[in-house]
CSV table of N, CA, C and O in Angstrom, one decimal:
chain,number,residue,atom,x,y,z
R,79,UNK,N,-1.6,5.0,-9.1
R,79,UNK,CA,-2.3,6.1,-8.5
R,79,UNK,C,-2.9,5.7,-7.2
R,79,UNK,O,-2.9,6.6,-6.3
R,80,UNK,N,-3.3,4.6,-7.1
R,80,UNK,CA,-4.0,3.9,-5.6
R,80,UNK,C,-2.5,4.0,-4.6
R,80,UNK,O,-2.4,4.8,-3.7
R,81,UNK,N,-2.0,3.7,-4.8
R,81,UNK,CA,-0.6,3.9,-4.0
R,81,UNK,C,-0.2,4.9,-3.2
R,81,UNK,O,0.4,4.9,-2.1
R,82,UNK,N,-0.6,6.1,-4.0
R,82,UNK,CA,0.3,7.5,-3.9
R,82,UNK,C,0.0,7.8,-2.4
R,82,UNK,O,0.8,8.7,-2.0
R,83,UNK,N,-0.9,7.3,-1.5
R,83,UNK,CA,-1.0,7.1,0.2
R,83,UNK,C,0.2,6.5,0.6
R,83,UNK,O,0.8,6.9,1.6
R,84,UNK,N,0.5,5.5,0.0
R,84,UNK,CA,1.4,5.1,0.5
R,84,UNK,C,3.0,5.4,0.3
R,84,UNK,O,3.7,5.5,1.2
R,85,UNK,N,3.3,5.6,-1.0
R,85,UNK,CA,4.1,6.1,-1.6
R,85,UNK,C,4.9,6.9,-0.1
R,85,UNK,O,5.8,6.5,0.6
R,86,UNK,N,3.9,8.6,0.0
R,86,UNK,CA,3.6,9.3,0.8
R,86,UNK,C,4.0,8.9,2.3
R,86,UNK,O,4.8,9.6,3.0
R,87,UNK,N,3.5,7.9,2.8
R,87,UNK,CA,3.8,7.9,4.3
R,87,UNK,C,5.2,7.0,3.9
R,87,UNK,O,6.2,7.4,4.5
R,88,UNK,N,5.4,6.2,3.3
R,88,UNK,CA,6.4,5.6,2.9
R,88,UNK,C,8.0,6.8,3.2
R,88,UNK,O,8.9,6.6,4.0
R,89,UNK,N,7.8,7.6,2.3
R,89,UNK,CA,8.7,9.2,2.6
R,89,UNK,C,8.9,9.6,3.3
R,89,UNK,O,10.1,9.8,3.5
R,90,UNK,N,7.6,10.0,4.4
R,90,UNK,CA,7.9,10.4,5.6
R,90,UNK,C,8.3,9.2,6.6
R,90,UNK,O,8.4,9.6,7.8
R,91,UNK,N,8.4,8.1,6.4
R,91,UNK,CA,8.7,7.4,7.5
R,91,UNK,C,10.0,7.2,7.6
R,91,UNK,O,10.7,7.3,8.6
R,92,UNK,N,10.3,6.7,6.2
R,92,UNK,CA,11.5,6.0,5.5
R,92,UNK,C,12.2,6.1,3.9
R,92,UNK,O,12.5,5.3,3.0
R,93,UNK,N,12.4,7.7,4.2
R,93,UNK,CA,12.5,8.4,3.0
R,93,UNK,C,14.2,7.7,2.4
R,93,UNK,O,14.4,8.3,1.3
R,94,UNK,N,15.1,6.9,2.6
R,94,UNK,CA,15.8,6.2,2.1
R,94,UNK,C,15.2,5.1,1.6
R,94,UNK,O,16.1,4.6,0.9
R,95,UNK,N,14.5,4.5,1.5
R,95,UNK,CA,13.9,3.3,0.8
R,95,UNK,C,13.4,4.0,-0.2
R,95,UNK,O,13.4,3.2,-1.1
R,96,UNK,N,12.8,5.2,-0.7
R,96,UNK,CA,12.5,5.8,-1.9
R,96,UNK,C,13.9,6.8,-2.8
R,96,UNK,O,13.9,7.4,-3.9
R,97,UNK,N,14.5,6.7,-2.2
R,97,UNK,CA,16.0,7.4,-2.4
R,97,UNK,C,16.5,6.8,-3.8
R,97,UNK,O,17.3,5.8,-3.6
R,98,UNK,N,16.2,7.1,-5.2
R,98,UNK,CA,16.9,6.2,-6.0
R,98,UNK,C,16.0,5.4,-6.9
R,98,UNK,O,16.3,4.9,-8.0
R,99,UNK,N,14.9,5.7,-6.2
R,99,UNK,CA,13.7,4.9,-6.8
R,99,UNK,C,12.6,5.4,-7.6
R,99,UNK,O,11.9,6.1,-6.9
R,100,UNK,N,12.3,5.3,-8.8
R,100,UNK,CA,11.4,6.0,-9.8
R,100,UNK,C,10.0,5.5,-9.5
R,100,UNK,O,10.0,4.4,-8.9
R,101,UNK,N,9.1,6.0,-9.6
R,101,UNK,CA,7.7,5.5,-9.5
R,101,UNK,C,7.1,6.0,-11.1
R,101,UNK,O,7.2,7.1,-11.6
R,102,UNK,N,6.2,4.7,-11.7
R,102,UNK,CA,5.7,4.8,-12.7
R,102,UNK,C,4.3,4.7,-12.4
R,102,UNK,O,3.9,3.6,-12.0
R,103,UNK,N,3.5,5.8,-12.6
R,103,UNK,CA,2.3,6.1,-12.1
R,103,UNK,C,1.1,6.3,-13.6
R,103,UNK,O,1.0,7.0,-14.6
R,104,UNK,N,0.4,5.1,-12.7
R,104,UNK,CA,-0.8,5.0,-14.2
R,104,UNK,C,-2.0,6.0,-14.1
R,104,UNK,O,-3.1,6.0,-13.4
R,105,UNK,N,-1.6,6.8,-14.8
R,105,UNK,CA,-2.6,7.9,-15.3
R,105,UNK,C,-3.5,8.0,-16.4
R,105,UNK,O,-3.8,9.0,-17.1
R,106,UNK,N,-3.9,6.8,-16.6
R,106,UNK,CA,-5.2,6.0,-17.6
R,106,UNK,C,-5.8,5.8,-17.1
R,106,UNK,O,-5.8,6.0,-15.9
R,107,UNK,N,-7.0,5.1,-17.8
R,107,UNK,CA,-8.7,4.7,-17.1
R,107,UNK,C,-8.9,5.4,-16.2
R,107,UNK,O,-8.8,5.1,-15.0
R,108,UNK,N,-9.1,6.8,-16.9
R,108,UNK,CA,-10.0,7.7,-16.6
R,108,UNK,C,-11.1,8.0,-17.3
R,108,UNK,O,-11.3,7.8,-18.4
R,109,UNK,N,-11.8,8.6,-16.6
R,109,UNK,CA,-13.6,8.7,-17.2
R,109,UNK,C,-13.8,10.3,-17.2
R,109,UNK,O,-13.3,11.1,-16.4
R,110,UNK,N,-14.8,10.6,-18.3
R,110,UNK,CA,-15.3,12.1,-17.9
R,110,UNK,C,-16.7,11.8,-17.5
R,110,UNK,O,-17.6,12.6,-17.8
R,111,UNK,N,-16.9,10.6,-16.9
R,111,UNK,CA,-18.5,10.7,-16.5
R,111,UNK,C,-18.6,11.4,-15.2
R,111,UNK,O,-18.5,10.7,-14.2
R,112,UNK,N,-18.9,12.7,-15.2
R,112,UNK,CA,-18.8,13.5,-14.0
R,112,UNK,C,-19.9,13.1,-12.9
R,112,UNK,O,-19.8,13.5,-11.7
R,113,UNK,N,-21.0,12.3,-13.4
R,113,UNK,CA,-22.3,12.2,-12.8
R,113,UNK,C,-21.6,11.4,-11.2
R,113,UNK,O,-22.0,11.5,-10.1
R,114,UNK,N,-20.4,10.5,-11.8
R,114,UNK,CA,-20.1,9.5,-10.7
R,114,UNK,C,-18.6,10.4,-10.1
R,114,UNK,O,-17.6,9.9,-9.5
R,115,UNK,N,-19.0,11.5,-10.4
R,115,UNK,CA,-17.2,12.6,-9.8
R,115,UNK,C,-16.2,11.5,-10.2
R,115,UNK,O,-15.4,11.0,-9.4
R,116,UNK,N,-16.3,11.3,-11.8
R,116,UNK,CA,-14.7,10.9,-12.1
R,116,UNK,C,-13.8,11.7,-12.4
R,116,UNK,O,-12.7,11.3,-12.4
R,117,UNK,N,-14.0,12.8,-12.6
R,117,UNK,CA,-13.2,14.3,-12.8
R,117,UNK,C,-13.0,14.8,-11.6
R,117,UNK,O,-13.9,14.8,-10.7
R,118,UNK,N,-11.2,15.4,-11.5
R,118,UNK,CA,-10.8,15.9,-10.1
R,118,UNK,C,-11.6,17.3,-9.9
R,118,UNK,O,-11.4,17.9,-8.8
R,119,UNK,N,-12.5,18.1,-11.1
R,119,UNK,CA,-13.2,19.1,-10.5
R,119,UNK,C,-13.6,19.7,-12.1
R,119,UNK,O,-12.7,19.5,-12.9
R,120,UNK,N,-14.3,20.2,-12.5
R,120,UNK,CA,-15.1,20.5,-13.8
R,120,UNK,C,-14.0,21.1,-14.9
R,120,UNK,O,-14.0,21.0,-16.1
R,121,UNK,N,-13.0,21.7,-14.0
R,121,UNK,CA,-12.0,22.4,-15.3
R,121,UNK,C,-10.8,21.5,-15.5
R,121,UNK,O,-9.8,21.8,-16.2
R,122,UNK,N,-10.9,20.3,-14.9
R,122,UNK,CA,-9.8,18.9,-15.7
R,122,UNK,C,-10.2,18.1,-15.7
R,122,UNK,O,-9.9,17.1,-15.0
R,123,UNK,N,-11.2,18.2,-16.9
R,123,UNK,CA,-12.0,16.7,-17.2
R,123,UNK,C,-11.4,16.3,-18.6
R,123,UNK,O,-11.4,15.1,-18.9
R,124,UNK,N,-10.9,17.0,-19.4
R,124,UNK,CA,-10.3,16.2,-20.6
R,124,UNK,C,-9.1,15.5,-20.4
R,124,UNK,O,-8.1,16.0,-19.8
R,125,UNK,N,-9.2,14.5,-20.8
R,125,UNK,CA,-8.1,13.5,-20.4
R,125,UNK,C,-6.1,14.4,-19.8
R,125,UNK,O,-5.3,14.2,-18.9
R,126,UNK,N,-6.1,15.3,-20.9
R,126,UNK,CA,-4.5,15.9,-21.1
R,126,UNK,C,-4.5,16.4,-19.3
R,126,UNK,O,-3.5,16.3,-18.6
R,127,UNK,N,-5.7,17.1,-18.9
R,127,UNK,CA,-5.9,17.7,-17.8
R,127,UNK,C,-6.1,17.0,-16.8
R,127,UNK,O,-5.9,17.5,-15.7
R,128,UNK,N,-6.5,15.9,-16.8
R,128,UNK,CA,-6.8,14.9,-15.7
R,128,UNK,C,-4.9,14.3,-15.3
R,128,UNK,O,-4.5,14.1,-14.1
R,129,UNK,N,-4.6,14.1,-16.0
R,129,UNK,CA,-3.0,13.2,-16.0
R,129,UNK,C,-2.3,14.3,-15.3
R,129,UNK,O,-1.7,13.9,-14.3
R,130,UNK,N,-2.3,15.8,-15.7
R,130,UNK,CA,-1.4,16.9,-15.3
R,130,UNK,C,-1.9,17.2,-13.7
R,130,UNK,O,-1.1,17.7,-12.9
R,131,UNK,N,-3.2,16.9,-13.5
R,131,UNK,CA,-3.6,17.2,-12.0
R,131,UNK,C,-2.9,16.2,-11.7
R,131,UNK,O,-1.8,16.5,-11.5
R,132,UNK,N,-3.3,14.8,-11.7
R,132,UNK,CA,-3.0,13.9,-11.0
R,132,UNK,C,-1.5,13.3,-11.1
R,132,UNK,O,-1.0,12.3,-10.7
R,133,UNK,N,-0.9,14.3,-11.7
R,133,UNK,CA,1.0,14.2,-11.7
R,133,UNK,C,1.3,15.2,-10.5
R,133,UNK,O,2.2,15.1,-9.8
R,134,UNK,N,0.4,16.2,-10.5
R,134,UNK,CA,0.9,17.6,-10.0
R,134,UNK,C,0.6,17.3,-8.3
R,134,UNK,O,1.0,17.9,-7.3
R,135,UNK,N,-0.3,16.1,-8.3
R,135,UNK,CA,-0.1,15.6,-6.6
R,135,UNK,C,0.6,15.1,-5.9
R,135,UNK,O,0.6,15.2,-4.6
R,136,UNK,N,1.6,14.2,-7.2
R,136,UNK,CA,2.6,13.5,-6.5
R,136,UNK,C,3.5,14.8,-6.4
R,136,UNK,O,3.9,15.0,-5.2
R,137,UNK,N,3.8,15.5,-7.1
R,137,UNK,CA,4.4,16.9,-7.1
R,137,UNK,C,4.5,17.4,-4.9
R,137,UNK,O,5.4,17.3,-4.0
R,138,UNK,N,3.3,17.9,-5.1
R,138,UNK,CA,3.2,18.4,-3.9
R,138,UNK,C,3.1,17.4,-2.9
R,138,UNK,O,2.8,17.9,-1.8
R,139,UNK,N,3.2,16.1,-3.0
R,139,UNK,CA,3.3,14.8,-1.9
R,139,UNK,C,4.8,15.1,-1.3
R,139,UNK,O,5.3,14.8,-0.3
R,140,UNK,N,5.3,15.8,-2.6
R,140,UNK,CA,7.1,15.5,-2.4
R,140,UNK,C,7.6,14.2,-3.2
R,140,UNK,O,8.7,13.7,-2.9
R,141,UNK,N,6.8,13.7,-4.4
R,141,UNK,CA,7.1,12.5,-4.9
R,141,UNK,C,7.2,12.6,-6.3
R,141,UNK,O,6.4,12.3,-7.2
R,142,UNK,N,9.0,13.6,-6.2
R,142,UNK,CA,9.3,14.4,-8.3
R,142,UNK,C,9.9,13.1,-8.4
R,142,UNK,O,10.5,13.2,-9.4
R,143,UNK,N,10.2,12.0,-8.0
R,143,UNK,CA,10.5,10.8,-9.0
R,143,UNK,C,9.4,9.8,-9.7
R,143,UNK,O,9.5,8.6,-10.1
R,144,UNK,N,8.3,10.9,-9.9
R,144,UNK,CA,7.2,9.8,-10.5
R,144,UNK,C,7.0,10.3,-12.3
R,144,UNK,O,7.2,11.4,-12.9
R,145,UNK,N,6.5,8.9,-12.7
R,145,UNK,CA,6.6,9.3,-14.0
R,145,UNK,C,5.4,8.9,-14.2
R,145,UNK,O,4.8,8.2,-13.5
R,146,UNK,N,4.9,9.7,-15.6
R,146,UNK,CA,3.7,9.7,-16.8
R,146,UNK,C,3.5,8.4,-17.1
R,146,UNK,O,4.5,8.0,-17.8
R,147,UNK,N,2.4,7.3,-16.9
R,147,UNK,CA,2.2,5.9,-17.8
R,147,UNK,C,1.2,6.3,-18.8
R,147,UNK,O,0.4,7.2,-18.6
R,148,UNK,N,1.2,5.7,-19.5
R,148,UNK,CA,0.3,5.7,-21.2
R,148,UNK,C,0.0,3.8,-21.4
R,148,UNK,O,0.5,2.7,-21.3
R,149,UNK,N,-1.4,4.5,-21.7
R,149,UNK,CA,-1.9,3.2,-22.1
R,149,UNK,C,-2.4,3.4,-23.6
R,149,UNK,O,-3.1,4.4,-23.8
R,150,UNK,N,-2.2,2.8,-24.3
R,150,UNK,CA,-2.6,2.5,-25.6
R,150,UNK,C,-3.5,1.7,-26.2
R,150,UNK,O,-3.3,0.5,-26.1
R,151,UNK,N,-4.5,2.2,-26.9
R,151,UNK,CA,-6.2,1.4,-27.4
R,151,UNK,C,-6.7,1.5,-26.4
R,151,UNK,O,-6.3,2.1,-25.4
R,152,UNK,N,-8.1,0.7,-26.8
R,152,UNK,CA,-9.0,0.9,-25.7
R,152,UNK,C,-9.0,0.8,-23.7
R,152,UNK,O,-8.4,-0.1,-23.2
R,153,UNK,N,-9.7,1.7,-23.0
R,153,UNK,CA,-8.8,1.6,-22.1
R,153,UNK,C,-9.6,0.8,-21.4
R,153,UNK,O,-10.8,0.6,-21.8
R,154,UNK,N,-8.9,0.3,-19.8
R,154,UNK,CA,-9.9,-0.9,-19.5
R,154,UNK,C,-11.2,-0.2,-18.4
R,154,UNK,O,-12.0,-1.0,-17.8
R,155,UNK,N,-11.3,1.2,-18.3
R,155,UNK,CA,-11.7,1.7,-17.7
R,155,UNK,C,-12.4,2.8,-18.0
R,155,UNK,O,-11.7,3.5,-18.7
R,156,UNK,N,-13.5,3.3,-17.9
R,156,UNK,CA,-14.9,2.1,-17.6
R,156,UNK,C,-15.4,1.7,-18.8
R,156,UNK,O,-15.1,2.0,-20.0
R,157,UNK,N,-16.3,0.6,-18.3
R,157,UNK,CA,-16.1,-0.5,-18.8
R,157,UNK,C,-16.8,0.1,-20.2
R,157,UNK,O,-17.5,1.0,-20.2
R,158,UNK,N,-16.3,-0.8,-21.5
R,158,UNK,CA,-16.8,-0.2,-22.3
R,158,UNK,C,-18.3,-1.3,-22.8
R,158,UNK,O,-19.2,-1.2,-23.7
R,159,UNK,N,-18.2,-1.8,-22.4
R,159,UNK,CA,-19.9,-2.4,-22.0
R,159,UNK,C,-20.7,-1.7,-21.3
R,159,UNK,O,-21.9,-1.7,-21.7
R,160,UNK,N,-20.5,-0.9,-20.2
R,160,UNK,CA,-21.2,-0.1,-19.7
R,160,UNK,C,-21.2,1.3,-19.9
R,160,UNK,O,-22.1,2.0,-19.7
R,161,UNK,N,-20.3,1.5,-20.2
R,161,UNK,CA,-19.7,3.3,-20.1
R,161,UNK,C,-19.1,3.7,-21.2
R,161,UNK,O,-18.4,4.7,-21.2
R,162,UNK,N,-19.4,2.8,-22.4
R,162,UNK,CA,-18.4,3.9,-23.2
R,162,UNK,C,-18.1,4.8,-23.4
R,162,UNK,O,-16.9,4.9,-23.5
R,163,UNK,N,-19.0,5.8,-23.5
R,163,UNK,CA,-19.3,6.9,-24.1
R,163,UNK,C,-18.2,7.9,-23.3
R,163,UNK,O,-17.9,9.0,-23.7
R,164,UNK,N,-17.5,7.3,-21.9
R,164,UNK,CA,-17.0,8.0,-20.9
R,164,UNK,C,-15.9,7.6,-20.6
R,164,UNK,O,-15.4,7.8,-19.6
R,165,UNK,N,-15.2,6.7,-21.9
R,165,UNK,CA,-14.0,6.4,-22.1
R,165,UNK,C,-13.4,7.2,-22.5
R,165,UNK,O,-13.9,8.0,-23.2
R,166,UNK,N,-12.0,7.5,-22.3
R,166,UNK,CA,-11.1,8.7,-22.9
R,166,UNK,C,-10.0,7.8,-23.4
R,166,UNK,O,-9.1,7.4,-22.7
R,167,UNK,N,-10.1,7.5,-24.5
R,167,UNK,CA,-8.6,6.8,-25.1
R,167,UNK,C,-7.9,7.9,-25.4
R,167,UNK,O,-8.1,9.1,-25.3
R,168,UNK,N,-6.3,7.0,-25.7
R,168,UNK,CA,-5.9,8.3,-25.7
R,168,UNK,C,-5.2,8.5,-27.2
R,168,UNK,O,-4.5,7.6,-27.7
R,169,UNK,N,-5.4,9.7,-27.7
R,169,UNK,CA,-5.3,10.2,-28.8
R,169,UNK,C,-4.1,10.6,-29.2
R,169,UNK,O,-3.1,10.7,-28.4
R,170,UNK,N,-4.0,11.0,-30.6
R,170,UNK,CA,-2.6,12.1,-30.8
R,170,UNK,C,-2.5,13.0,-30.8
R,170,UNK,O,-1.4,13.4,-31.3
R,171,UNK,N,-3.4,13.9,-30.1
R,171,UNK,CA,-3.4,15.3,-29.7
R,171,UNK,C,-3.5,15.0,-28.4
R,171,UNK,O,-2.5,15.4,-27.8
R,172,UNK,N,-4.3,14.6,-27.7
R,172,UNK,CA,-3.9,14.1,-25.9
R,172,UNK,C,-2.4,14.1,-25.7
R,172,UNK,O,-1.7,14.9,-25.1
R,173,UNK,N,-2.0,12.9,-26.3
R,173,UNK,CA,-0.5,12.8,-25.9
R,173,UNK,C,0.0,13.7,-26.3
R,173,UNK,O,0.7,14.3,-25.4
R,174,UNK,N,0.0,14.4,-27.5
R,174,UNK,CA,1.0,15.7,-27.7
R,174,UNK,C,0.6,16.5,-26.3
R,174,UNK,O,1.5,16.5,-25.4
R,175,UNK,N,-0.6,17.2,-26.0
R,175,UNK,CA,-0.6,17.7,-25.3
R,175,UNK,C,0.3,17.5,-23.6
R,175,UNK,O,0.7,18.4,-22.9
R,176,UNK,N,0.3,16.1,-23.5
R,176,UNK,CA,0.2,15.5,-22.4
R,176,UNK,C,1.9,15.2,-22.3
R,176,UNK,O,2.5,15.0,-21.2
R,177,UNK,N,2.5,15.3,-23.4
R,177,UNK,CA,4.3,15.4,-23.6
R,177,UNK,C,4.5,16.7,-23.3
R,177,UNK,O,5.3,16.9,-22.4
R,178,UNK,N,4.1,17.8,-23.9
R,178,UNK,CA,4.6,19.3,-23.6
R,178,UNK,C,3.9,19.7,-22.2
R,178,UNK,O,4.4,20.7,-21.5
R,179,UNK,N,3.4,19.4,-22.0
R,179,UNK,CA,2.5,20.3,-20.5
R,179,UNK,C,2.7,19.8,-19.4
R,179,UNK,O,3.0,20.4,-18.4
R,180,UNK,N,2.3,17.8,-19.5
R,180,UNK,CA,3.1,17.2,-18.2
R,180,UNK,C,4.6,16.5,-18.3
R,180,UNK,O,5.6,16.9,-17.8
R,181,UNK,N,4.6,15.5,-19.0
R,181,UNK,CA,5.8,15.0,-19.3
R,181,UNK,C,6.5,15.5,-19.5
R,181,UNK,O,7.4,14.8,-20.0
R,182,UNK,N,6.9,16.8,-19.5
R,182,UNK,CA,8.2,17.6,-19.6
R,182,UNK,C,8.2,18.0,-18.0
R,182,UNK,O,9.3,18.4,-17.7
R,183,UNK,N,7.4,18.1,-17.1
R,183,UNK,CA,8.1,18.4,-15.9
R,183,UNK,C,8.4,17.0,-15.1
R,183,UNK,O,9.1,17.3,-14.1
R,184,UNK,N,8.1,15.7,-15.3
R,184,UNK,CA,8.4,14.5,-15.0
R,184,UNK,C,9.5,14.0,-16.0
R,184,UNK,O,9.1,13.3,-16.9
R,185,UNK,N,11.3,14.5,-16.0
R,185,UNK,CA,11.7,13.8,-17.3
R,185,UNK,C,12.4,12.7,-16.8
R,185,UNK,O,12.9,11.9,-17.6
C-alpha cells in the first residue's frame, strides 16, 4: 500500500516495466481507531470496506494488475499492546465479504 506513489509514477514514466507484472497489495493492519483518521472516511471503517476502498485506488491509479493480500491471526497492526481494541483481524465473514465484493474484481 506505501508503494502505490510509486507504483503510479512508475506507469506514467515507464509503463513497460509494469507490463506483465502483478502487484500484491497488503490490505491488512488496519485500524478502526478513527480518533488517529485510520479510516479512509466514516462509511469504510469495517475492515471488508477498508480493503475495497483501498483496491478501488489502485483501480483509478490505472493499476488493475493489483491483487487482495490477507493476513491471517492476529494482525501486526496496531499494536495489540497498545490498541487492541482497534484491531481488525480478519474473520470469516470479512473474507466472505471481501471475496465477493473486492476479490472478484481483482481476479
Amino acid at each position: 500500500g506505501n508503494l502505490k506513489g510509486l507504483w503510479f509514477e512508475l506507469k506514467q514514466t515507464f509503463p513497460e516495466v509494469l507490463e506483465g507484472m502483478d502487484l500484491n497489495v497488503m490490505t491488512y493492519d488496519l485500524s478502526s481507531n478513527e480518533e488517529f483518521h485510520e479510516c479512509p472516511d466514516k462509511d469504510h471503517c469495517p475492515l471488508a470496506d477498508q480493503v475495497g476502498f483501498f483496491m478501488d485506488t489502485y483501480t483509478k491509479a490505472g493499476l488493475g494488475n493489483a491483487f487482495v493480500g490477507y493476513e491471517i491471526g492476529q494482525p501486526a497492526y496496531p499494536s495489540p499492546v497498545h490498541d487492541k481494541q482497534n484491531q481488525m483481524p480478519l474473520t470469516k465473514t470479512a473474507l466472505s465479504t471481501i471475496m465477493s465484493q473486492t476479490q472478484a474484481k481483482f481476479p
